[in-house]
mmCIF file of C-alpha atoms and ligand atoms in Angstrom:
data_model
loop_
_atom_site.group_PDB
_atom_site.id
_atom_site.type_symbol
_atom_site.label_atom_id
_atom_site.label_comp_id
_atom_site.label_asym_id
_atom_site.label_seq_id
_atom_site.Cartn_x
_atom_site.Cartn_y
_atom_site.Cartn_z
ATOM 1 C CA MET A 1 6.995 23.748 26.223
ATOM 2 C CA VAL A 2 7.203 22.441 22.683
ATOM 3 C CA SER A 3 4.612 20.003 21.441
ATOM 4 C CA MET A 4 5.421 17.024 19.246
ATOM 5 C CA ASP A 5 3.919 18.822 16.279
ATOM 6 C CA ASP A 6 6.498 21.616 16.632
ATOM 7 C CA LEU A 7 9.170 19.039 15.811
ATOM 8 C CA PRO A 8 9.997 17.842 12.308
ATOM 9 C CA VAL A 9 8.108 14.622 12.985
ATOM 10 C CA ARG A 10 6.878 12.524 10.023
ATOM 11 C CA ASP A 11 3.761 14.082 8.445
ATOM 12 C CA ASP A 12 1.723 10.928 8.998
ATOM 13 C CA LEU A 13 2.526 10.925 12.741
ATOM 14 C CA ARG A 14 1.403 14.525 13.344
ATOM 15 C CA GLY A 15 -1.535 14.795 15.728
ATOM 16 C CA GLN A 16 -1.594 11.060 16.481
ATOM 17 C CA VAL A 17 -1.757 9.652 20.032
ATOM 18 C CA PRO A 18 0.149 6.600 21.294
ATOM 19 C CA TYR A 19 -1.663 3.255 21.652
ATOM 20 C CA GLY A 20 -2.799 2.472 25.148
ATOM 21 C CA ALA A 21 -5.702 1.306 27.269
ATOM 22 C CA PRO A 22 -6.078 3.021 30.666
ATOM 23 C CA GLN A 23 -3.829 1.474 33.342
ATOM 24 C CA LEU A 24 -5.916 2.142 36.486
ATOM 25 C CA GLU A 25 -5.699 0.651 39.986
ATOM 26 C CA VAL A 26 -9.188 -0.777 40.498
ATOM 27 C CA ALA A 27 -10.591 -3.923 42.156
ATOM 28 C CA ALA A 28 -11.352 -5.755 38.896
ATOM 29 C CA ARG A 29 -9.060 -5.005 35.957
ATOM 30 C CA LEU A 30 -10.778 -6.715 33.060
ATOM 31 C CA ASN A 31 -9.660 -4.535 30.171
ATOM 32 C CA VAL A 32 -6.511 -5.941 28.555
ATOM 33 C CA ASN A 33 -7.109 -9.705 28.481
ATOM 34 C CA GLU A 34 -4.385 -10.552 30.964
ATOM 35 C CA ASN A 35 -4.362 -13.820 32.880
ATOM 36 C CA PRO A 36 -5.765 -12.767 36.288
ATOM 37 C CA PHE A 37 -3.686 -15.315 38.206
ATOM 38 C CA ALA A 38 -0.225 -14.254 39.359
ATOM 39 C CA PRO A 39 2.582 -16.790 38.813
ATOM 40 C CA SER A 40 2.786 -19.572 41.431
ATOM 41 C CA GLU A 41 5.524 -19.452 44.078
ATOM 42 C CA GLY A 42 7.176 -22.435 42.383
ATOM 43 C CA LEU A 43 7.336 -20.555 39.093
ATOM 44 C CA VAL A 44 8.584 -17.417 40.857
ATOM 45 C CA ALA A 45 11.425 -19.408 42.445
ATOM 46 C CA ASP A 46 12.415 -21.066 39.149
ATOM 47 C CA VAL A 47 12.328 -17.777 37.237
ATOM 48 C CA ALA A 48 14.372 -16.051 39.952
ATOM 49 C CA ALA A 49 17.017 -18.802 39.820
ATOM 50 C CA ALA A 50 17.137 -18.647 36.017
ATOM 51 C CA VAL A 51 17.524 -14.864 36.094
ATOM 52 C CA ALA A 52 20.335 -15.136 38.657
ATOM 53 C CA ASP A 53 22.086 -17.589 36.381
ATOM 54 C CA ALA A 54 21.611 -15.380 33.311
ATOM 55 C CA THR A 55 22.904 -12.398 35.287
ATOM 56 C CA ARG A 56 26.283 -14.110 35.681
ATOM 57 C CA GLY A 57 26.713 -13.818 31.908
ATOM 58 C CA LEU A 58 25.323 -10.313 31.351
ATOM 59 C CA ASN A 59 28.726 -8.906 30.376
ATOM 60 C CA ARG A 60 28.179 -10.808 27.101
ATOM 61 C CA TYR A 61 25.531 -10.229 24.428
ATOM 62 C CA PRO A 62 22.715 -12.792 24.472
ATOM 63 C CA ASP A 63 22.319 -15.642 21.984
ATOM 64 C CA ARG A 64 20.976 -13.495 19.154
ATOM 65 C CA ASP A 65 19.166 -16.464 17.619
ATOM 66 C CA ALA A 66 17.693 -17.705 20.930
ATOM 67 C CA VAL A 67 18.334 -21.291 19.833
ATOM 68 C CA ALA A 68 17.555 -23.021 23.135
ATOM 69 C CA LEU A 69 14.376 -21.014 23.701
ATOM 70 C CA ARG A 70 13.124 -21.723 20.168
ATOM 71 C CA ALA A 71 13.623 -25.457 20.693
ATOM 72 C CA ASP A 72 11.651 -25.238 23.968
ATOM 73 C CA LEU A 73 8.854 -23.319 22.231
ATOM 74 C CA ALA A 74 8.684 -25.943 19.476
ATOM 75 C CA ALA A 75 8.359 -28.679 22.104
ATOM 76 C CA TYR A 76 5.640 -26.714 23.914
ATOM 77 C CA LEU A 77 3.603 -26.208 20.720
ATOM 78 C CA GLY A 78 3.930 -29.922 20.008
ATOM 79 C CA ARG A 79 2.422 -30.730 23.406
ATOM 80 C CA GLU A 80 -0.284 -28.068 23.107
ATOM 81 C CA SER A 81 -1.457 -28.706 19.556
ATOM 82 C CA GLY A 82 -0.169 -32.150 18.613
ATOM 83 C CA VAL A 83 1.779 -30.664 15.668
ATOM 84 C CA ALA A 84 5.452 -31.718 15.592
ATOM 85 C CA LEU A 85 7.759 -28.726 15.072
ATOM 86 C CA VAL A 86 11.498 -28.027 15.347
ATOM 87 C CA GLY A 87 13.341 -24.959 16.625
ATOM 88 C CA ASP A 88 14.241 -23.787 13.106
ATOM 89 C CA GLN A 89 10.519 -23.218 12.477
ATOM 90 C CA LEU A 90 10.211 -20.933 15.508
ATOM 91 C CA TRP A 91 11.183 -17.326 16.043
ATOM 92 C CA ALA A 92 10.824 -15.239 19.212
ATOM 93 C CA ALA A 93 10.786 -11.530 20.041
ATOM 94 C CA ASN A 94 9.601 -9.045 22.679
ATOM 95 C CA GLY A 95 5.902 -9.877 22.513
ATOM 96 C CA SER A 96 4.048 -11.029 19.443
ATOM 97 C CA ASN A 97 3.674 -7.329 18.657
ATOM 98 C CA GLU A 98 7.385 -7.227 17.872
ATOM 99 C CA VAL A 99 7.093 -10.454 15.895
ATOM 100 C CA MET A 100 4.321 -8.866 13.801
ATOM 101 C CA HIS A 101 6.348 -5.706 13.356
ATOM 102 C CA GLN A 102 9.269 -7.762 12.070
ATOM 103 C CA LEU A 103 6.960 -9.621 9.678
ATOM 104 C CA MET A 104 5.655 -6.314 8.315
ATOM 105 C CA LEU A 105 9.221 -5.060 7.887
ATOM 106 C CA ALA A 106 10.205 -8.181 5.975
ATOM 107 C CA PHE A 107 7.074 -8.745 3.883
ATOM 108 C CA GLY A 108 5.318 -5.342 3.801
ATOM 109 C CA GLY A 109 6.715 -1.937 2.940
ATOM 110 C CA PRO A 110 6.146 0.896 0.465
ATOM 111 C CA GLY A 111 3.884 -0.098 -2.413
ATOM 112 C CA ARG A 112 2.667 -3.175 -0.569
ATOM 113 C CA THR A 113 -0.734 -3.919 0.962
ATOM 114 C CA ALA A 114 -1.951 -5.783 4.028
ATOM 115 C CA ILE A 115 -5.593 -6.620 4.712
ATOM 116 C CA GLY A 116 -7.396 -7.354 7.959
ATOM 117 C CA PHE A 117 -11.035 -8.190 8.698
ATOM 118 C CA ALA A 118 -12.675 -5.598 10.942
ATOM 119 C CA PRO A 119 -13.402 -5.328 13.762
ATOM 120 C CA THR A 120 -10.001 -6.761 14.575
ATOM 121 C CA TYR A 121 -6.841 -6.012 16.541
ATOM 122 C CA SER A 122 -6.277 -2.263 16.720
ATOM 123 C CA MET A 123 -2.511 -2.587 16.322
ATOM 124 C CA TYR A 124 -2.604 -3.898 12.727
ATOM 125 C CA PRO A 125 -3.043 -0.428 11.180
ATOM 126 C CA GLU A 126 -0.213 0.868 13.369
ATOM 127 C CA TYR A 127 2.269 -1.800 12.244
ATOM 128 C CA CYS A 128 1.362 -0.840 8.699
ATOM 129 C CA ARG A 129 1.802 2.871 9.347
ATOM 130 C CA ASP A 130 5.229 2.231 10.892
ATOM 131 C CA THR A 131 6.367 0.157 7.924
ATOM 132 C CA PHE A 132 4.765 2.291 5.175
ATOM 133 C CA THR A 133 2.495 -0.595 4.231
ATOM 134 C CA ARG A 134 -1.012 0.214 2.957
ATOM 135 C CA TYR A 135 -3.679 -1.220 5.290
ATOM 136 C CA VAL A 136 -7.147 -2.203 4.087
ATOM 137 C CA ALA A 137 -9.864 -3.103 6.619
ATOM 138 C CA VAL A 138 -12.532 -5.401 5.173
ATOM 139 C CA PRO A 139 -15.780 -5.810 7.179
ATOM 140 C CA ARG A 140 -16.588 -9.193 8.695
ATOM 141 C CA ASP A 141 -19.863 -11.049 8.167
ATOM 142 C CA GLU A 142 -22.895 -11.371 10.448
ATOM 143 C CA GLY A 143 -21.991 -12.313 14.045
ATOM 144 C CA PHE A 144 -18.409 -11.133 13.425
ATOM 145 C CA ARG A 145 -17.678 -14.369 11.590
ATOM 146 C CA LEU A 146 -15.550 -14.486 8.452
ATOM 147 C CA SER A 147 -16.823 -16.572 5.563
ATOM 148 C CA THR A 148 -14.679 -18.017 2.794
ATOM 149 C CA ALA A 149 -16.653 -15.961 0.262
ATOM 150 C CA THR A 150 -15.930 -12.653 2.020
ATOM 151 C CA ALA A 151 -12.252 -13.486 2.473
ATOM 152 C CA LEU A 152 -11.770 -14.587 -1.144
ATOM 153 C CA GLU A 153 -13.609 -11.586 -2.549
ATOM 154 C CA ALA A 154 -11.297 -9.248 -0.599
ATOM 155 C CA ILE A 155 -8.186 -11.109 -1.738
ATOM 156 C CA GLU A 156 -9.327 -10.998 -5.356
ATOM 157 C CA LEU A 157 -9.985 -7.254 -5.095
ATOM 158 C CA HIS A 158 -6.898 -6.109 -3.157
ATOM 159 C CA GLN A 159 -4.275 -8.740 -4.106
ATOM 160 C CA PRO A 160 -2.685 -8.258 -0.654
ATOM 161 C CA ASP A 161 0.967 -8.956 0.050
ATOM 162 C CA ILE A 162 -0.065 -9.877 3.597
ATOM 163 C CA VAL A 163 -3.372 -11.228 4.927
ATOM 164 C CA LEU A 164 -3.799 -10.746 8.682
ATOM 165 C CA LEU A 165 -6.189 -13.255 10.264
ATOM 166 C CA ALA A 166 -6.688 -13.159 14.028
ATOM 167 C CA SER A 167 -8.108 -16.406 15.365
ATOM 168 C CA PRO A 168 -9.530 -16.176 17.977
ATOM 169 C CA ASN A 169 -10.092 -12.590 16.876
ATOM 170 C CA ASN A 170 -9.719 -9.587 19.175
ATOM 171 C CA PRO A 171 -12.070 -7.895 20.166
ATOM 172 C CA THR A 172 -14.790 -10.338 19.092
ATOM 173 C CA GLY A 173 -13.426 -13.677 20.393
ATOM 174 C CA THR A 174 -14.517 -15.492 17.240
ATOM 175 C CA ALA A 175 -12.261 -18.237 15.819
ATOM 176 C CA LEU A 176 -11.857 -19.240 12.172
ATOM 177 C CA ASP A 177 -12.670 -22.543 10.551
ATOM 178 C CA LEU A 178 -9.560 -24.122 9.041
ATOM 179 C CA ASP A 179 -11.484 -24.305 5.754
ATOM 180 C CA VAL A 180 -11.375 -20.500 5.607
ATOM 181 C CA VAL A 181 -7.638 -20.401 6.342
ATOM 182 C CA LYS A 182 -7.026 -23.102 3.720
ATOM 183 C CA ALA A 183 -9.021 -21.213 1.090
ATOM 184 C CA VAL A 184 -7.132 -18.011 1.924
ATOM 185 C CA LEU A 185 -3.802 -19.831 1.595
ATOM 186 C CA ASP A 186 -4.815 -21.141 -1.817
ATOM 187 C CA ALA A 187 -6.002 -17.753 -3.097
ATOM 188 C CA ALA A 188 -3.622 -15.254 -1.478
ATOM 189 C CA PRO A 189 -0.699 -14.080 -3.625
ATOM 190 C CA GLY A 190 1.456 -13.298 -0.550
ATOM 191 C CA MET A 191 1.937 -14.159 3.094
ATOM 192 C CA VAL A 192 -0.876 -15.277 5.403
ATOM 193 C CA VAL A 193 -0.402 -14.500 9.093
ATOM 194 C CA VAL A 194 -2.735 -16.152 11.596
ATOM 195 C CA ASP A 195 -2.508 -14.337 14.932
ATOM 196 C CA GLU A 196 -3.224 -16.992 17.559
ATOM 197 C CA ALA A 197 -2.521 -14.877 20.649
ATOM 198 C CA TYR A 198 -5.519 -16.509 22.380
ATOM 199 C CA ALA A 199 -5.283 -20.011 20.893
ATOM 200 C CA GLU A 200 -4.861 -21.819 24.218
ATOM 201 C CA PHE A 201 -8.354 -20.678 25.213
ATOM 202 C CA ARG A 202 -10.084 -22.201 22.183
ATOM 203 C CA ARG A 203 -13.022 -24.505 22.810
ATOM 204 C CA ALA A 204 -12.743 -28.268 22.317
ATOM 205 C CA GLY A 205 -12.929 -29.058 18.607
ATOM 206 C CA THR A 206 -11.587 -25.670 17.452
ATOM 207 C CA PRO A 207 -8.358 -26.456 15.568
ATOM 208 C CA SER A 208 -5.138 -24.417 15.373
ATOM 209 C CA SER A 209 -3.686 -23.238 12.072
ATOM 210 C CA LEU A 210 -0.434 -24.896 13.165
ATOM 211 C CA GLU A 211 -2.012 -27.986 11.578
ATOM 212 C CA LEU A 212 -1.664 -26.309 8.173
ATOM 213 C CA LEU A 213 2.038 -25.411 8.390
ATOM 214 C CA ALA A 214 3.272 -28.511 6.572
ATOM 215 C CA GLY A 215 3.179 -27.773 2.846
ATOM 216 C CA HIS A 216 2.317 -24.057 3.253
ATOM 217 C CA PRO A 217 5.566 -22.036 3.314
ATOM 218 C CA ARG A 218 3.686 -18.709 3.137
ATOM 219 C CA LEU A 219 1.735 -19.402 6.345
ATOM 220 C CA VAL A 220 2.878 -17.834 9.622
ATOM 221 C CA VAL A 221 1.200 -18.592 12.966
ATOM 222 C CA THR A 222 1.961 -16.190 15.820
ATOM 223 C CA ARG A 223 1.539 -16.920 19.522
ATOM 224 C CA THR A 224 2.399 -15.190 22.788
ATOM 225 C CA MET A 225 3.187 -15.900 26.422
ATOM 226 C CA SER A 226 1.232 -12.753 27.395
ATOM 227 C CA LYS A 227 -2.229 -14.291 27.642
ATOM 228 C CA ALA A 228 -2.695 -17.960 28.571
ATOM 229 C CA PHE A 229 0.809 -18.172 30.023
ATOM 230 C CA GLY A 230 0.184 -15.225 32.332
ATOM 231 C CA LEU A 231 3.484 -13.557 31.434
ATOM 232 C CA ALA A 232 2.366 -10.275 29.885
ATOM 233 C CA GLY A 233 5.042 -8.465 31.883
ATOM 234 C CA ALA A 234 7.868 -10.614 30.506
ATOM 235 C CA ARG A 235 7.277 -9.655 26.836
ATOM 236 C CA LEU A 236 7.691 -12.877 24.901
ATOM 237 C CA GLY A 237 5.934 -13.611 21.641
ATOM 238 C CA TYR A 238 6.828 -16.054 18.882
ATOM 239 C CA LEU A 239 5.923 -17.415 15.487
ATOM 240 C CA ALA A 240 5.897 -20.816 13.845
ATOM 241 C CA ALA A 241 6.466 -21.039 10.084
ATOM 242 C CA ASP A 242 8.721 -22.462 7.413
ATOM 243 C CA PRO A 243 12.432 -21.920 8.332
ATOM 244 C CA ALA A 244 12.686 -19.626 5.259
ATOM 245 C CA VAL A 245 10.309 -17.178 6.987
ATOM 246 C CA VAL A 246 12.630 -17.138 9.997
ATOM 247 C CA THR A 247 15.572 -16.356 7.709
ATOM 248 C CA ALA A 248 13.650 -13.385 6.240
ATOM 249 C CA VAL A 249 12.759 -12.029 9.682
ATOM 250 C CA GLN A 250 16.372 -12.325 10.834
ATOM 251 C CA LEU A 251 17.289 -9.743 8.191
ATOM 252 C CA VAL A 252 15.189 -7.016 9.802
ATOM 253 C CA ARG A 253 15.406 -7.762 13.531
ATOM 254 C CA LEU A 254 17.572 -5.413 15.565
ATOM 255 C CA PRO A 255 20.850 -6.863 16.832
ATOM 256 C CA TYR A 256 20.425 -8.880 20.044
ATOM 257 C CA HIS A 257 16.777 -7.851 20.264
ATOM 258 C CA LEU A 258 15.845 -10.489 22.854
ATOM 259 C CA SER A 259 17.700 -10.054 26.145
ATOM 260 C CA ALA A 260 19.356 -12.961 27.928
ATOM 261 C CA VAL A 261 17.079 -12.225 30.890
ATOM 262 C CA THR A 262 13.922 -12.516 28.754
ATOM 263 C CA GLN A 263 15.143 -15.750 27.202
ATOM 264 C CA ALA A 264 15.887 -17.203 30.648
ATOM 265 C CA VAL A 265 12.512 -16.140 32.068
ATOM 266 C CA ALA A 266 10.613 -17.657 29.152
ATOM 267 C CA ARG A 267 12.492 -20.948 29.321
ATOM 268 C CA ALA A 268 11.903 -21.254 33.073
ATOM 269 C CA ALA A 269 8.190 -20.502 32.633
ATOM 270 C CA LEU A 270 7.801 -23.052 29.815
ATOM 271 C CA VAL A 271 8.782 -25.792 32.293
ATOM 272 C CA HIS A 272 5.547 -24.918 34.137
ATOM 273 C CA SER A 273 3.254 -25.124 31.114
ATOM 274 C CA ASP A 274 1.209 -28.020 32.549
ATOM 275 C CA GLU A 275 0.409 -26.111 35.722
ATOM 276 C CA LEU A 276 -0.634 -23.103 33.617
ATOM 277 C CA GLN A 277 -2.950 -25.268 31.539
ATOM 278 C CA ALA A 278 -5.014 -25.914 34.678
ATOM 279 C CA GLN A 279 -5.708 -22.186 35.000
ATOM 280 C CA VAL A 280 -6.572 -22.012 31.327
ATOM 281 C CA ALA A 281 -9.213 -24.724 31.827
ATOM 282 C CA LEU A 282 -10.726 -22.761 34.707
ATOM 283 C CA LEU A 283 -10.757 -19.530 32.668
ATOM 284 C CA ARG A 284 -12.417 -21.328 29.760
ATOM 285 C CA ASP A 285 -15.191 -22.576 32.050
ATOM 286 C CA GLU A 286 -15.615 -19.071 33.487
ATOM 287 C CA ARG A 287 -15.779 -17.696 29.935
ATOM 288 C CA ASP A 288 -18.482 -20.145 28.877
ATOM 289 C CA ALA A 289 -20.480 -19.365 32.028
ATOM 290 C CA LEU A 290 -20.165 -15.623 31.398
ATOM 291 C CA VAL A 291 -21.372 -15.965 27.792
ATOM 292 C CA GLU A 292 -24.366 -17.975 28.991
ATOM 293 C CA TRP A 293 -25.160 -15.498 31.764
ATOM 294 C CA LEU A 294 -24.997 -12.508 29.416
ATOM 295 C CA ARG A 295 -27.231 -14.218 26.851
ATOM 296 C CA GLY A 296 -29.625 -15.227 29.626
ATOM 297 C CA ASN A 297 -29.843 -11.566 30.573
ATOM 298 C CA GLY A 298 -30.768 -10.471 27.085
ATOM 299 C CA PHE A 299 -27.418 -9.232 25.763
ATOM 300 C CA ARG A 300 -26.084 -10.052 22.335
ATOM 301 C CA VAL A 301 -22.796 -11.942 22.717
ATOM 302 C CA ALA A 302 -20.304 -13.034 20.083
ATOM 303 C CA ASP A 303 -19.164 -16.663 20.287
ATOM 304 C CA SER A 304 -15.869 -16.685 22.184
ATOM 305 C CA ASP A 305 -12.850 -18.962 21.907
ATOM 306 C CA ALA A 306 -10.738 -16.448 23.849
ATOM 307 C CA ASN A 307 -10.367 -15.211 27.433
ATOM 308 C CA PHE A 308 -12.709 -12.288 26.840
ATOM 309 C CA VAL A 309 -16.288 -11.731 25.809
ATOM 310 C CA PHE A 310 -17.679 -9.143 23.377
ATOM 311 C CA PHE A 311 -21.225 -8.079 24.193
ATOM 312 C CA GLY A 312 -23.846 -5.421 23.441
ATOM 313 C CA GLU A 313 -25.700 -3.611 22.313
ATOM 314 C CA PHE A 314 -25.725 -0.270 24.117
ATOM 315 C CA ASP A 315 -27.057 3.089 22.953
ATOM 316 C CA ASP A 316 -24.401 4.782 25.080
ATOM 317 C CA ARG A 317 -21.611 2.325 25.759
ATOM 318 C CA HIS A 318 -19.386 4.966 27.283
ATOM 319 C CA ALA A 319 -21.953 5.611 30.023
ATOM 320 C CA VAL A 320 -22.076 1.866 30.798
ATOM 321 C CA TRP A 321 -18.267 1.655 30.780
ATOM 322 C CA GLN A 322 -18.020 4.652 33.161
ATOM 323 C CA SER A 323 -20.705 3.334 35.522
ATOM 324 C CA LEU A 324 -18.902 -0.018 35.740
ATOM 325 C CA LEU A 325 -15.641 1.789 36.468
ATOM 326 C CA ASP A 326 -17.393 3.771 39.225
ATOM 327 C CA ARG A 327 -18.152 0.348 40.768
ATOM 328 C CA GLY A 328 -14.515 -0.780 40.545
ATOM 329 C CA VAL A 329 -14.809 -2.809 37.335
ATOM 330 C CA LEU A 330 -12.616 -1.716 34.413
ATOM 331 C CA ILE A 331 -13.533 -3.150 31.000
ATOM 332 C CA ARG A 332 -12.747 -2.042 27.429
ATOM 333 C CA GLU A 333 -14.418 0.264 24.949
ATOM 334 C CA THR A 334 -13.235 -1.058 21.613
ATOM 335 C CA GLY A 335 -14.651 -2.165 18.267
ATOM 336 C CA PRO A 336 -18.124 -1.225 17.008
ATOM 337 C CA GLU A 337 -19.844 1.662 18.814
ATOM 338 C CA GLN A 338 -22.516 -0.322 20.630
ATOM 339 C CA TRP A 339 -20.346 -3.102 21.995
ATOM 340 C CA LEU A 340 -18.066 -3.611 24.988
ATOM 341 C CA ARG A 341 -15.359 -6.178 25.729
ATOM 342 C CA VAL A 342 -14.759 -7.756 29.119
ATOM 343 C CA SER A 343 -11.782 -9.973 29.948
ATOM 344 C CA VAL A 344 -12.407 -13.150 31.915
ATOM 345 C CA GLY A 345 -10.983 -12.688 35.408
ATOM 346 C CA THR A 346 -10.948 -14.747 38.576
ATOM 347 C CA PRO A 347 -14.346 -16.153 39.657
ATOM 348 C CA GLU A 348 -14.563 -13.292 42.195
ATOM 349 C CA GLU A 349 -13.822 -10.627 39.574
ATOM 350 C CA ASN A 350 -16.348 -12.124 37.180
ATOM 351 C CA ALA A 351 -18.976 -12.105 39.943
ATOM 352 C CA ALA A 352 -18.168 -8.448 40.633
ATOM 353 C CA PHE A 353 -18.590 -7.696 36.930
ATOM 354 C CA ARG A 354 -21.967 -9.444 36.769
ATOM 355 C CA ALA A 355 -23.233 -7.675 39.887
ATOM 356 C CA ALA A 356 -22.089 -4.280 38.632
ATOM 357 C CA LEU A 357 -23.542 -4.798 35.147
ATOM 358 C CA GLU A 358 -26.891 -5.833 36.641
ATOM 359 C CA GLU A 359 -26.974 -2.650 38.695
ATOM 360 C CA VAL A 360 -25.923 -0.434 35.826
ATOM 361 C CA THR A 361 -28.326 -1.766 33.208
ATOM 362 C CA ARG A 362 -31.333 -2.503 35.422
HETATM 363 C C1 PLP B 1 -2.725 -9.390 23.174
HETATM 364 C C2 PLP B 1 -2.614 -9.622 21.724
HETATM 365 C C3 PLP B 1 -1.377 -9.925 21.159
HETATM 366 C C4 PLP B 1 -0.178 -10.166 22.021
HETATM 367 O O1 PLP B 1 0.611 -9.135 22.281
HETATM 368 P P1 PLP B 1 2.024 -9.339 22.973
HETATM 369 O O2 PLP B 1 2.864 -8.334 22.278
HETATM 370 O O3 PLP B 1 2.481 -10.739 22.731
HETATM 371 O O4 PLP B 1 1.798 -9.048 24.415
HETATM 372 C C5 PLP B 1 -1.315 -10.208 19.806
HETATM 373 N N1 PLP B 1 -2.416 -10.186 19.043
HETATM 374 C C6 PLP B 1 -3.617 -9.906 19.555
HETATM 375 C C7 PLP B 1 -4.804 -9.946 18.672
HETATM 376 C C8 PLP B 1 -3.748 -9.600 20.905
HETATM 377 O O5 PLP B 1 -4.939 -9.286 21.402
#
C-alpha cells in the first residue's frame, strides 16, 4: 500500500485531509445545513420529465453557457429580492463552491491575496490553496459581527485582490449591514464577493447585496440551490454580477462544466420556487424559536439569519457533540472551540435536538 505522501504530490498538499463532515445515518441529521424536507411529489414528477427530455439529447454536449437556465435564475432573483436582473448578469456551475473556485481562478492566483473574516466558511482557505492565492483570516468583532471599522482596517492593511464576505455567515449565522458592504466596495482595490448561500432565510428587514449590483462592477453575489431550495444533491450554484465578471469566469471554466441533466433539473425546480418559499418560512420560524429556546436555557447564541444556529459556550464541546450523537442527533463541531452549530430541521428533529441537549447538559 502506498500512501499519498509517497507520491510526488504538491508539497503544500502533503499530509492534508480532504474536506468533509461525517455522513452518518442517524435519526436527526442537523450537521450540514440541508433543507430537511424532501422534494414534493409534484417537483419529483416535473424533474423526472425534464431529465427524460434532456436524456433524448445526451449524445450532444450541453449548452456550455446555460443561457436558458441563467435567464430563469435572473427571473427567480427578481422575484425573491425585488432586484431586476438579466441572464447576462448570471453565471451557474456545480454548486456555489465551483462558482467560488472559478472566481478565485479568474481574480486570484500567485502573488494575489484574498481576505475573509473569521470564523467563516471553512472552504475559503481551500479555494485559495488550490489557486495559489494567499489567504488572510481577519477576526470578527464581538458577537461575530463585522463592523465597518474592522473591515476597512483590514483592507487598508492587506490591500486584498478579493474580499470574501459571507452574509449570512457560516458558521455564525450573522448577516451584514449593507452599509458595511458599501464601505468595503468603496475601499477595496479588487473584487468583493458576497456569499449569500443562506440569503433566502434572512429575517424581514435584512437586505440582500443584490441591491448594490447596479453601479458596482467589482461586486459579485453568489447563491445556491443547495440550501433554501432543498437541492443539495443536484449541485447548482450561481452568481449575479456585472456581465464583464461572467466573461472573466468563462475564461477559466472547464469545457461544458454544467451537464444538460443538471441544467434541466435546476430549471424544473425553479418552476416550484413559490412552493419552496413556504418551507423556508416554516424553517425561519423554527430557527427563531430555537434561538429563543437556547437563550432561555442560558446558552449564548449568535443572531441568525440562516437555517442554522451557532451556540455555546462549552468547556468540552466534543463531549457534548458525542453525547448528542449517542442520542441520534448529529450536529457540527466547527468554528471557535467552545461553540457548536446546529442546522434547523423539521419540527420533530428540532424537538429531538432540544430534548437531547437538555439531557446532555443538565
Ligand atoms: C453551503 C454553503 C455554500 C454552498 O455550497 P454549494 O456548493 O452550493 O452546495 C456556499 N457558501 C457557504 C458559506 C455555505 O455554507
